[in-house]
Amino acid sequence: MLKRFFTPKWQHKNPAVRQRAIASISDEETLIRIANTDSHTEVCETAIRQISSIGTLLKITPPHQLQATLNEQFSKLIEKEASQLAFHPSIASRLQRINNLELNKTVADHAKDVQLREAAIALIGEKEQTLLAHYILIDPSSKIRHLTAQRLCDEKIIRDTLKQLGQKDKRVAKALRSRLDILKTKQSQQKEVESIIELTEQVGHSDQCQRNQAHLNTLKNRWNQLANVGTENTHLFSSACASAQNRIDDWQNKLDSLKPFVKAKESQCVLAESFLAQLSQRQRLSDLEAKELGETLDIFHQDWDQLELLPEQFEAPLANRFHQTLSHLHERIDFLKKNSRFTAGLEKIIHKAETQLQKPHLDTGLIETLTNDWEKQKQPE
């Protein structure tokens, strides 16, 4: 019975009573116990807010739902205690968990402990290049200045920092110049990366499948020789390669489906060219032969027109080849027909001359006429 009257209010079974009782508690061990063991979240949060030192706060191991309250109280206390704090892994871990730029700046600006400042500055994001440059110039620790110098990646900020640094810290200046060299190498590689990706995007837009495949393989080899190209660039290149390969495969499938039609047109061209080669051996054609050959050429033309029309890049060279050959055939037939008439005229004059030679007396007038007729004969071009 007496025990019930002397039980501390922070142990009362009513959580509201326990929560109100915390305001009068200054004993840190008691506050730690309440924060770590009380079954009600509101009571634990009140206990956490009552704690007034970082060291005590770090002894609390709250569940997930209390982390926000713990972070909030940690941030308030660290702003007050930054200059007196000594490094502890739990402080660095909590700073990393909170990941707040202003809080990290507070520690970096006010903490006297070098290791603590180093931990805080290390948590400042890479995007904060101007802020990092600021700590390179003002932090009293050579180690921190050197480590931070290795994180700069903005060329203009690096050059400005070098100018402000002057001859004050040669080790840091050397690190900054090294960063410039690294940036130059990266920029050069980035240009190569962009060039390879652009060239890859251009592969596979023609029917030269074998050449395109060889070009794509060459680009892949060039890419494999690069180092640290980054996830985004790797994704872009992989995507460009996949698209290029799809285009090559599509062209190959299209070519395979067109092969019979291409072969048919090539055969028609070969047939016409073979016919032209045969006519090239002839010296003359009679009118009847010329007529029959002209009809044959008409059939050639009709057969061509009945063949499947191919895509422009295939149709144009084959059509040009066929029609040029057909034109040469017509010209050859016309030439042979004229040559036949020319030869017939010569043979007629020769026959008359031979007949005259068989007579006992030559007719000089006829011979002169035959001579004139011979000279009038014009060989076809």
Short mmCIF file of C-alpha atoms in Angstrom, two decimals:
data_model
loop_
_atom_site.label_atom_id
_atom_site.label_comp_id
_atom_site.label_asym_id
_atom_site.label_seq_id
_atom_site.Cartn_x
_atom_site.Cartn_y
_atom_site.Cartn_z
CA MET A 1 0.00 0.00 0.00
CA LEU A 2 2.81 2.39 0.98
CA LYS A 3 4.72 1.47 -2.20
CA ARG A 4 1.91 2.87 -4.34
CA PHE A 5 2.20 6.29 -2.60
CA PHE A 6 6.01 6.46 -2.96
CA THR A 7 6.25 5.26 -6.64
CA PRO A 8 7.79 8.04 -8.79
CA LYS A 9 5.26 9.76 -11.05
CA TRP A 10 7.36 8.95 -14.13
CA GLN A 11 6.51 5.29 -13.38
CA HIS A 12 2.76 5.98 -12.98
CA LYS A 13 0.56 3.65 -14.99
CA ASN A 14 -1.18 6.60 -16.58
CA PRO A 15 1.02 7.79 -19.54
CA ALA A 16 -0.28 11.36 -19.24
CA VAL A 17 0.94 11.51 -15.63
CA ARG A 18 4.31 10.06 -16.63
CA GLN A 19 4.65 12.58 -19.43
CA ARG A 20 3.93 15.58 -17.12
CA ALA A 21 6.37 14.24 -14.54
CA ILE A 22 9.31 14.37 -16.95
CA ALA A 23 9.45 18.18 -16.83
CA SER A 24 10.76 18.03 -13.25
CA ILE A 25 13.38 15.33 -13.91
CA SER A 26 17.01 16.40 -14.27
CA ASP A 27 18.69 13.07 -13.64
CA GLU A 28 20.06 11.96 -17.01
CA GLU A 29 20.10 8.25 -16.19
CA THR A 30 16.39 8.43 -15.40
CA LEU A 31 15.68 10.25 -18.66
CA ILE A 32 17.70 7.64 -20.59
CA ARG A 33 15.72 4.86 -18.91
CA ILE A 34 12.37 6.48 -19.74
CA ALA A 35 13.37 7.18 -23.37
CA ASN A 36 14.61 3.62 -23.89
CA THR A 37 11.89 1.67 -22.03
CA ASP A 38 8.58 3.53 -21.82
CA SER A 39 5.82 1.85 -23.82
CA HIS A 40 4.24 5.11 -25.00
CA THR A 41 5.87 7.07 -27.84
CA GLU A 42 4.72 10.46 -26.49
CA VAL A 43 6.38 9.80 -23.12
CA CYS A 44 9.64 8.76 -24.83
CA GLU A 45 9.61 11.87 -27.01
CA THR A 46 9.13 14.12 -23.97
CA ALA A 47 12.06 12.41 -22.22
CA ILE A 48 14.28 12.90 -25.28
CA ARG A 49 13.43 16.60 -25.42
CA GLN A 50 14.29 16.94 -21.72
CA ILE A 51 17.86 15.71 -22.25
CA SER A 52 20.33 18.57 -22.31
CA SER A 53 23.63 16.98 -23.38
CA ILE A 54 24.86 15.25 -26.52
CA GLY A 55 26.63 12.56 -24.48
CA THR A 56 23.38 11.55 -22.78
CA LEU A 57 21.43 11.68 -26.03
CA LEU A 58 23.84 9.25 -27.68
CA LYS A 59 23.01 6.60 -25.06
CA ILE A 60 19.43 6.37 -26.31
CA THR A 61 18.60 3.53 -28.68
CA PRO A 62 15.09 4.39 -29.80
CA PRO A 63 12.90 2.53 -32.28
CA HIS A 64 12.32 3.90 -35.78
CA GLN A 65 9.34 6.06 -34.84
CA LEU A 66 11.47 8.07 -32.37
CA GLN A 67 14.36 8.80 -34.73
CA ALA A 68 12.87 12.10 -35.92
CA THR A 69 12.55 13.40 -32.35
CA LEU A 70 16.06 12.26 -31.52
CA ASN A 71 17.44 13.97 -34.63
CA GLU A 72 15.60 17.18 -33.76
CA GLN A 73 16.99 17.28 -30.21
CA PHE A 74 20.46 16.29 -31.41
CA SER A 75 20.44 19.21 -33.85
CA LYS A 76 19.42 21.68 -31.15
CA LEU A 77 22.06 20.51 -28.74
CA ILE A 78 24.88 20.33 -31.25
CA GLU A 79 24.32 23.96 -32.23
CA LYS A 80 24.92 24.87 -28.58
CA GLU A 81 27.75 22.44 -27.86
CA ALA A 82 29.66 22.30 -31.16
CA SER A 83 32.67 24.19 -29.88
CA GLN A 84 33.06 21.94 -26.80
CA LEU A 85 32.35 18.59 -28.44
CA ALA A 86 35.00 15.93 -28.94
CA PHE A 87 34.76 13.48 -31.79
CA HIS A 88 32.80 10.30 -31.24
CA PRO A 89 31.75 7.78 -33.93
CA SER A 90 28.14 8.05 -32.74
CA ILE A 91 28.15 11.81 -33.39
CA ALA A 92 29.45 11.29 -36.92
CA SER A 93 26.88 8.54 -37.45
CA ARG A 94 24.05 10.79 -36.24
CA LEU A 95 25.22 13.68 -38.43
CA GLN A 96 25.20 11.31 -41.40
CA ARG A 97 21.70 10.07 -40.50
CA ILE A 98 20.34 13.62 -40.22
CA ASN A 99 22.22 14.78 -43.35
CA ASN A 100 21.38 18.45 -42.92
CA LEU A 101 23.60 21.00 -44.66
CA GLU A 102 23.08 23.78 -42.11
CA LEU A 103 23.86 21.44 -39.23
CA ASN A 104 27.05 20.23 -40.95
CA LYS A 105 28.07 23.84 -41.57
CA THR A 106 27.52 24.64 -37.89
CA VAL A 107 29.83 21.84 -36.83
CA ALA A 108 32.41 22.70 -39.52
CA ASP A 109 32.40 26.37 -38.50
CA HIS A 110 32.42 26.00 -34.70
CA ALA A 111 33.85 22.62 -33.70
CA LYS A 112 37.40 22.82 -32.34
CA ASP A 113 37.90 19.08 -32.66
CA VAL A 114 39.66 18.42 -36.01
CA GLN A 115 38.21 14.95 -36.44
CA LEU A 116 34.68 16.25 -35.85
CA ARG A 117 35.11 19.06 -38.38
CA GLU A 118 36.51 16.54 -40.87
CA ALA A 119 33.43 14.32 -40.41
CA ALA A 120 31.06 17.29 -40.87
CA ILE A 121 32.81 18.67 -43.97
CA ALA A 122 32.92 15.17 -45.48
CA LEU A 123 29.10 15.14 -45.28
CA ILE A 124 28.75 18.35 -47.30
CA GLY A 125 27.51 17.33 -50.74
CA GLU A 126 29.58 17.52 -53.94
CA LYS A 127 27.13 20.08 -55.34
CA GLU A 128 28.26 22.58 -52.68
CA GLN A 129 31.49 23.39 -54.52
CA THR A 130 31.66 27.02 -53.37
CA LEU A 131 31.22 25.97 -49.74
CA LEU A 132 33.89 23.27 -50.03
CA ALA A 133 36.28 25.84 -51.54
CA HIS A 134 35.54 28.09 -48.56
CA TYR A 135 36.75 25.42 -46.11
CA ILE A 136 39.85 24.78 -48.22
CA LEU A 137 40.76 28.41 -47.67
CA ILE A 138 39.79 28.90 -44.01
CA ASP A 139 40.01 25.60 -42.12
CA PRO A 140 43.05 25.54 -39.82
CA SER A 141 43.69 21.82 -40.41
CA SER A 142 46.06 21.03 -43.31
CA LYS A 143 44.61 17.53 -43.49
CA ILE A 144 41.04 18.83 -43.88
CA ARG A 145 42.11 21.38 -46.50
CA HIS A 146 43.92 18.70 -48.49
CA LEU A 147 41.06 16.16 -48.28
CA THR A 148 38.50 18.79 -49.28
CA ALA A 149 40.67 19.96 -52.20
CA GLN A 150 40.39 16.48 -53.65
CA ARG A 151 36.60 16.86 -53.81
CA LEU A 152 36.45 19.96 -55.99
CA CYS A 153 35.25 19.26 -59.53
CA ASP A 154 34.25 22.70 -60.83
CA GLU A 155 37.07 24.05 -63.00
CA LYS A 156 36.26 27.72 -62.42
CA ILE A 157 36.01 27.29 -58.64
CA ILE A 158 39.29 25.33 -58.58
CA ARG A 159 41.09 28.07 -60.50
CA ASP A 160 39.60 30.79 -58.27
CA THR A 161 40.62 28.84 -55.16
CA LEU A 162 44.15 28.42 -56.48
CA LYS A 163 44.37 32.16 -57.09
CA GLN A 164 43.18 32.99 -53.56
CA LEU A 165 45.40 30.31 -52.03
CA GLY A 166 48.56 31.66 -53.64
CA GLN A 167 51.67 30.26 -51.98
CA LYS A 168 50.05 29.68 -48.58
CA ASP A 169 49.70 25.89 -48.87
CA LYS A 170 51.75 24.19 -51.60
CA ARG A 171 50.39 20.72 -50.76
CA VAL A 172 46.80 21.84 -51.23
CA ALA A 173 47.74 23.81 -54.37
CA LYS A 174 49.30 20.67 -55.79
CA ALA A 175 46.13 18.72 -55.01
CA LEU A 176 44.02 21.38 -56.77
CA ARG A 177 46.25 21.34 -59.87
CA SER A 178 45.98 17.57 -59.86
CA ARG A 179 42.19 17.99 -59.85
CA LEU A 180 42.47 20.24 -62.92
CA ASP A 181 44.47 17.54 -64.70
CA ILE A 182 41.89 14.93 -63.76
CA LEU A 183 39.08 17.20 -64.98
CA LYS A 184 40.89 17.74 -68.28
CA THR A 185 41.24 13.98 -68.73
CA LYS A 186 37.59 13.47 -67.84
CA GLN A 187 36.47 16.18 -70.27
CA SER A 188 38.53 14.59 -73.03
CA GLN A 189 37.06 11.19 -72.23
CA GLN A 190 33.56 12.63 -72.08
CA LYS A 191 34.01 14.00 -75.60
CA GLU A 192 35.11 10.52 -76.69
CA VAL A 193 32.10 9.01 -74.91
CA GLU A 194 29.69 11.42 -76.60
CA SER A 195 31.35 10.83 -79.98
CA ILE A 196 31.05 7.05 -79.67
CA ILE A 197 27.41 7.27 -78.60
CA GLU A 198 26.61 9.65 -81.49
CA LEU A 199 28.36 7.39 -84.02
CA THR A 200 26.54 4.36 -82.61
CA GLU A 201 23.21 6.12 -83.08
CA GLN A 202 24.09 6.54 -86.78
CA VAL A 203 24.82 2.84 -87.34
CA GLY A 204 22.33 0.62 -89.13
CA HIS A 205 20.49 3.17 -91.24
CA SER A 206 21.59 1.57 -94.53
CA ASP A 207 21.42 -1.84 -96.19
CA GLN A 208 25.18 -2.44 -95.74
CA CYS A 209 24.63 -4.96 -92.95
CA GLN A 210 28.08 -6.50 -92.90
CA ARG A 211 29.80 -3.11 -92.92
CA ASN A 212 27.42 -1.77 -90.26
CA GLN A 213 28.00 -4.80 -88.02
CA ALA A 214 31.76 -4.37 -88.31
CA HIS A 215 31.41 -0.64 -87.51
CA LEU A 216 29.27 -1.41 -84.45
CA ASN A 217 31.81 -3.96 -83.19
CA THR A 218 34.60 -1.40 -83.62
CA LEU A 219 32.64 1.15 -81.57
CA LYS A 220 32.06 -1.44 -78.85
CA ASN A 221 35.79 -2.13 -78.71
CA ARG A 222 36.52 1.59 -78.42
CA TRP A 223 33.98 1.85 -75.60
CA ASN A 224 35.48 -1.10 -73.71
CA GLN A 225 38.84 0.66 -73.66
CA LEU A 226 37.34 3.57 -71.70
CA ALA A 227 37.31 3.59 -67.89
CA ASN A 228 34.88 5.09 -65.36
CA VAL A 229 32.38 6.30 -67.96
CA GLY A 230 29.55 6.48 -65.43
CA THR A 231 26.20 4.76 -65.12
CA GLU A 232 24.27 7.25 -67.25
CA ASN A 233 26.75 7.09 -70.14
CA THR A 234 26.82 3.31 -69.93
CA HIS A 235 23.03 3.23 -70.13
CA LEU A 236 23.01 5.61 -73.13
CA PHE A 237 25.63 3.54 -74.97
CA SER A 238 23.90 0.24 -74.21
CA SER A 239 20.63 1.69 -75.48
CA ALA A 240 22.31 3.04 -78.64
CA CYS A 241 23.96 -0.36 -79.25
CA ALA A 242 20.67 -2.21 -78.83
CA SER A 243 18.91 0.16 -81.26
CA ALA A 244 21.74 -0.11 -83.80
CA GLN A 245 21.71 -3.91 -83.59
CA ASN A 246 17.94 -3.94 -84.08
CA ARG A 247 18.31 -1.76 -87.18
CA ILE A 248 21.00 -4.04 -88.58
CA ASP A 249 18.87 -7.12 -87.89
CA ASP A 250 15.82 -5.47 -89.47
CA TRP A 251 17.83 -4.64 -92.59
CA GLN A 252 19.19 -8.18 -92.74
CA ASN A 253 15.68 -9.64 -92.49
CA LYS A 254 14.48 -7.23 -95.17
CA LEU A 255 17.41 -8.16 -97.43
CA ASP A 256 16.75 -11.86 -96.92
CA SER A 257 13.11 -11.40 -97.91
CA LEU A 258 14.13 -9.37 -101.00
CA LYS A 259 16.81 -11.78 -102.22
CA PRO A 260 14.54 -13.75 -104.62
CA PHE A 261 13.25 -10.54 -106.21
CA VAL A 262 16.72 -9.01 -106.46
CA LYS A 263 18.02 -12.22 -107.98
CA ALA A 264 15.21 -12.23 -110.57
CA LYS A 265 16.06 -8.69 -111.67
CA GLU A 266 19.78 -9.40 -111.71
CA SER A 267 19.07 -12.44 -113.92
CA GLN A 268 17.11 -10.24 -116.32
CA CYS A 269 20.05 -7.81 -116.46
CA VAL A 270 22.50 -10.66 -117.13
CA LEU A 271 20.24 -12.01 -119.89
CA ALA A 272 20.13 -8.61 -121.61
CA GLU A 273 23.91 -8.17 -121.22
CA SER A 274 24.54 -11.63 -122.65
CA PHE A 275 22.32 -10.80 -125.64
CA LEU A 276 24.29 -7.57 -126.18
CA ALA A 277 27.57 -9.52 -126.07
CA GLN A 278 26.28 -11.85 -128.81
CA LEU A 279 25.18 -8.93 -131.00
CA SER A 280 28.62 -7.38 -130.56
CA GLN A 281 30.01 -10.32 -132.54
CA ARG A 282 27.68 -9.64 -135.46
CA GLN A 283 28.51 -7.30 -138.34
CA ARG A 284 25.13 -7.00 -139.98
CA LEU A 285 21.44 -7.76 -139.58
CA SER A 286 18.78 -8.10 -142.18
CA ASP A 287 15.60 -6.10 -141.81
CA LEU A 288 13.74 -9.28 -140.87
CA GLU A 289 16.30 -10.17 -138.22
CA ALA A 290 16.23 -6.62 -136.87
CA LYS A 291 12.46 -6.77 -136.60
CA GLU A 292 12.52 -10.11 -134.78
CA LEU A 293 15.21 -8.86 -132.37
CA GLY A 294 13.21 -5.69 -131.70
CA GLU A 295 10.24 -7.86 -130.74
CA THR A 296 12.53 -9.83 -128.43
CA LEU A 297 13.60 -6.64 -126.70
CA ASP A 298 9.96 -5.70 -126.20
CA ILE A 299 9.46 -9.03 -124.46
CA PHE A 300 12.49 -8.30 -122.27
CA HIS A 301 10.90 -5.01 -121.29
CA GLN A 302 7.53 -6.61 -120.54
CA ASP A 303 9.17 -9.28 -118.40
CA TRP A 304 11.00 -6.57 -116.43
CA ASP A 305 7.82 -4.60 -115.80
CA GLN A 306 6.14 -7.72 -114.43
CA LEU A 307 8.83 -8.23 -111.79
CA GLU A 308 8.26 -7.06 -108.17
CA LEU A 309 9.14 -3.40 -107.62
CA LEU A 310 11.96 -3.19 -105.08
CA PRO A 311 12.73 -0.43 -102.55
CA GLU A 312 14.40 2.57 -104.18
CA GLN A 313 17.95 1.77 -103.05
CA PHE A 314 17.74 -1.67 -104.71
CA GLU A 315 15.49 -0.81 -107.63
CA ALA A 316 17.39 2.23 -108.92
CA PRO A 317 20.78 0.62 -109.70
CA LEU A 318 19.23 -2.52 -111.19
CA ALA A 319 16.70 -0.54 -113.26
CA ASN A 320 19.47 1.74 -114.51
CA ARG A 321 21.62 -1.26 -115.42
CA PHE A 322 18.78 -2.99 -117.28
CA HIS A 323 17.53 0.04 -119.20
CA GLN A 324 21.04 1.11 -120.19
CA THR A 325 21.69 -2.37 -121.57
CA LEU A 326 18.34 -2.30 -123.39
CA SER A 327 19.23 1.08 -124.90
CA HIS A 328 22.61 -0.29 -126.07
CA LEU A 329 20.79 -3.26 -127.64
CA HIS A 330 18.48 -0.97 -129.61
CA GLU A 331 21.47 1.08 -130.75
CA ARG A 332 23.35 -2.08 -131.76
CA ILE A 333 20.44 -3.47 -133.74
CA ASP A 334 19.96 -0.15 -135.53
CA PHE A 335 23.68 -0.02 -136.34
CA LEU A 336 23.78 -3.60 -137.65
CA LYS A 337 20.70 -2.99 -139.78
CA LYS A 338 22.30 0.13 -141.35
CA ASN A 339 25.58 -1.70 -141.75
CA SER A 340 23.74 -4.47 -143.60
CA ARG A 341 22.31 -1.94 -146.06
CA PHE A 342 25.74 -0.33 -146.47
CA THR A 343 27.34 -3.71 -147.16
CA ALA A 344 24.57 -4.67 -149.59
CA GLY A 345 25.18 -1.44 -151.55
CA LEU A 346 28.89 -2.18 -151.77
CA GLU A 347 28.27 -5.75 -152.85
CA LYS A 348 25.91 -4.56 -155.59
CA ILE A 349 28.58 -2.21 -156.98
CA ILE A 350 31.19 -4.99 -156.80
CA HIS A 351 28.88 -7.36 -158.62
CA LYS A 352 28.35 -4.83 -161.45
CA ALA A 353 32.10 -4.26 -161.67
CA GLU A 354 32.80 -8.00 -161.88
CA THR A 355 30.17 -8.36 -164.61
CA GLN A 356 31.84 -5.55 -166.61
CA LEU A 357 35.22 -7.27 -166.30
CA GLN A 358 33.82 -10.34 -168.05
CA LYS A 359 32.92 -8.35 -171.17
CA PRO A 360 35.45 -8.03 -174.03
CA HIS A 361 35.31 -4.25 -174.01
CA LEU A 362 35.08 -2.10 -170.84
CA ASP A 363 32.42 0.59 -170.71
CA THR A 364 34.39 3.53 -169.37
CA GLY A 365 31.23 5.49 -168.66
CA LEU A 366 29.82 2.66 -166.54
CA ILE A 367 33.11 2.28 -164.69
CA GLU A 368 33.08 5.98 -163.88
CA THR A 369 29.46 5.68 -162.65
CA LEU A 370 30.38 2.70 -160.43
CA THR A 371 33.33 4.65 -159.02
CA ASN A 372 31.09 7.58 -158.16
CA ASP A 373 28.53 5.26 -156.59
CA TRP A 374 31.28 3.62 -154.46
CA GLU A 375 32.50 6.95 -153.16
CA LYS A 376 28.96 7.98 -152.30
CA GLN A 377 28.51 5.00 -149.96
CA LYS A 378 28.62 6.18 -146.33
CA GLN A 379 29.49 3.74 -143.57
CA PRO A 380 27.10 3.96 -140.61
CA GLU A 381 28.54 5.29 -137.33
#
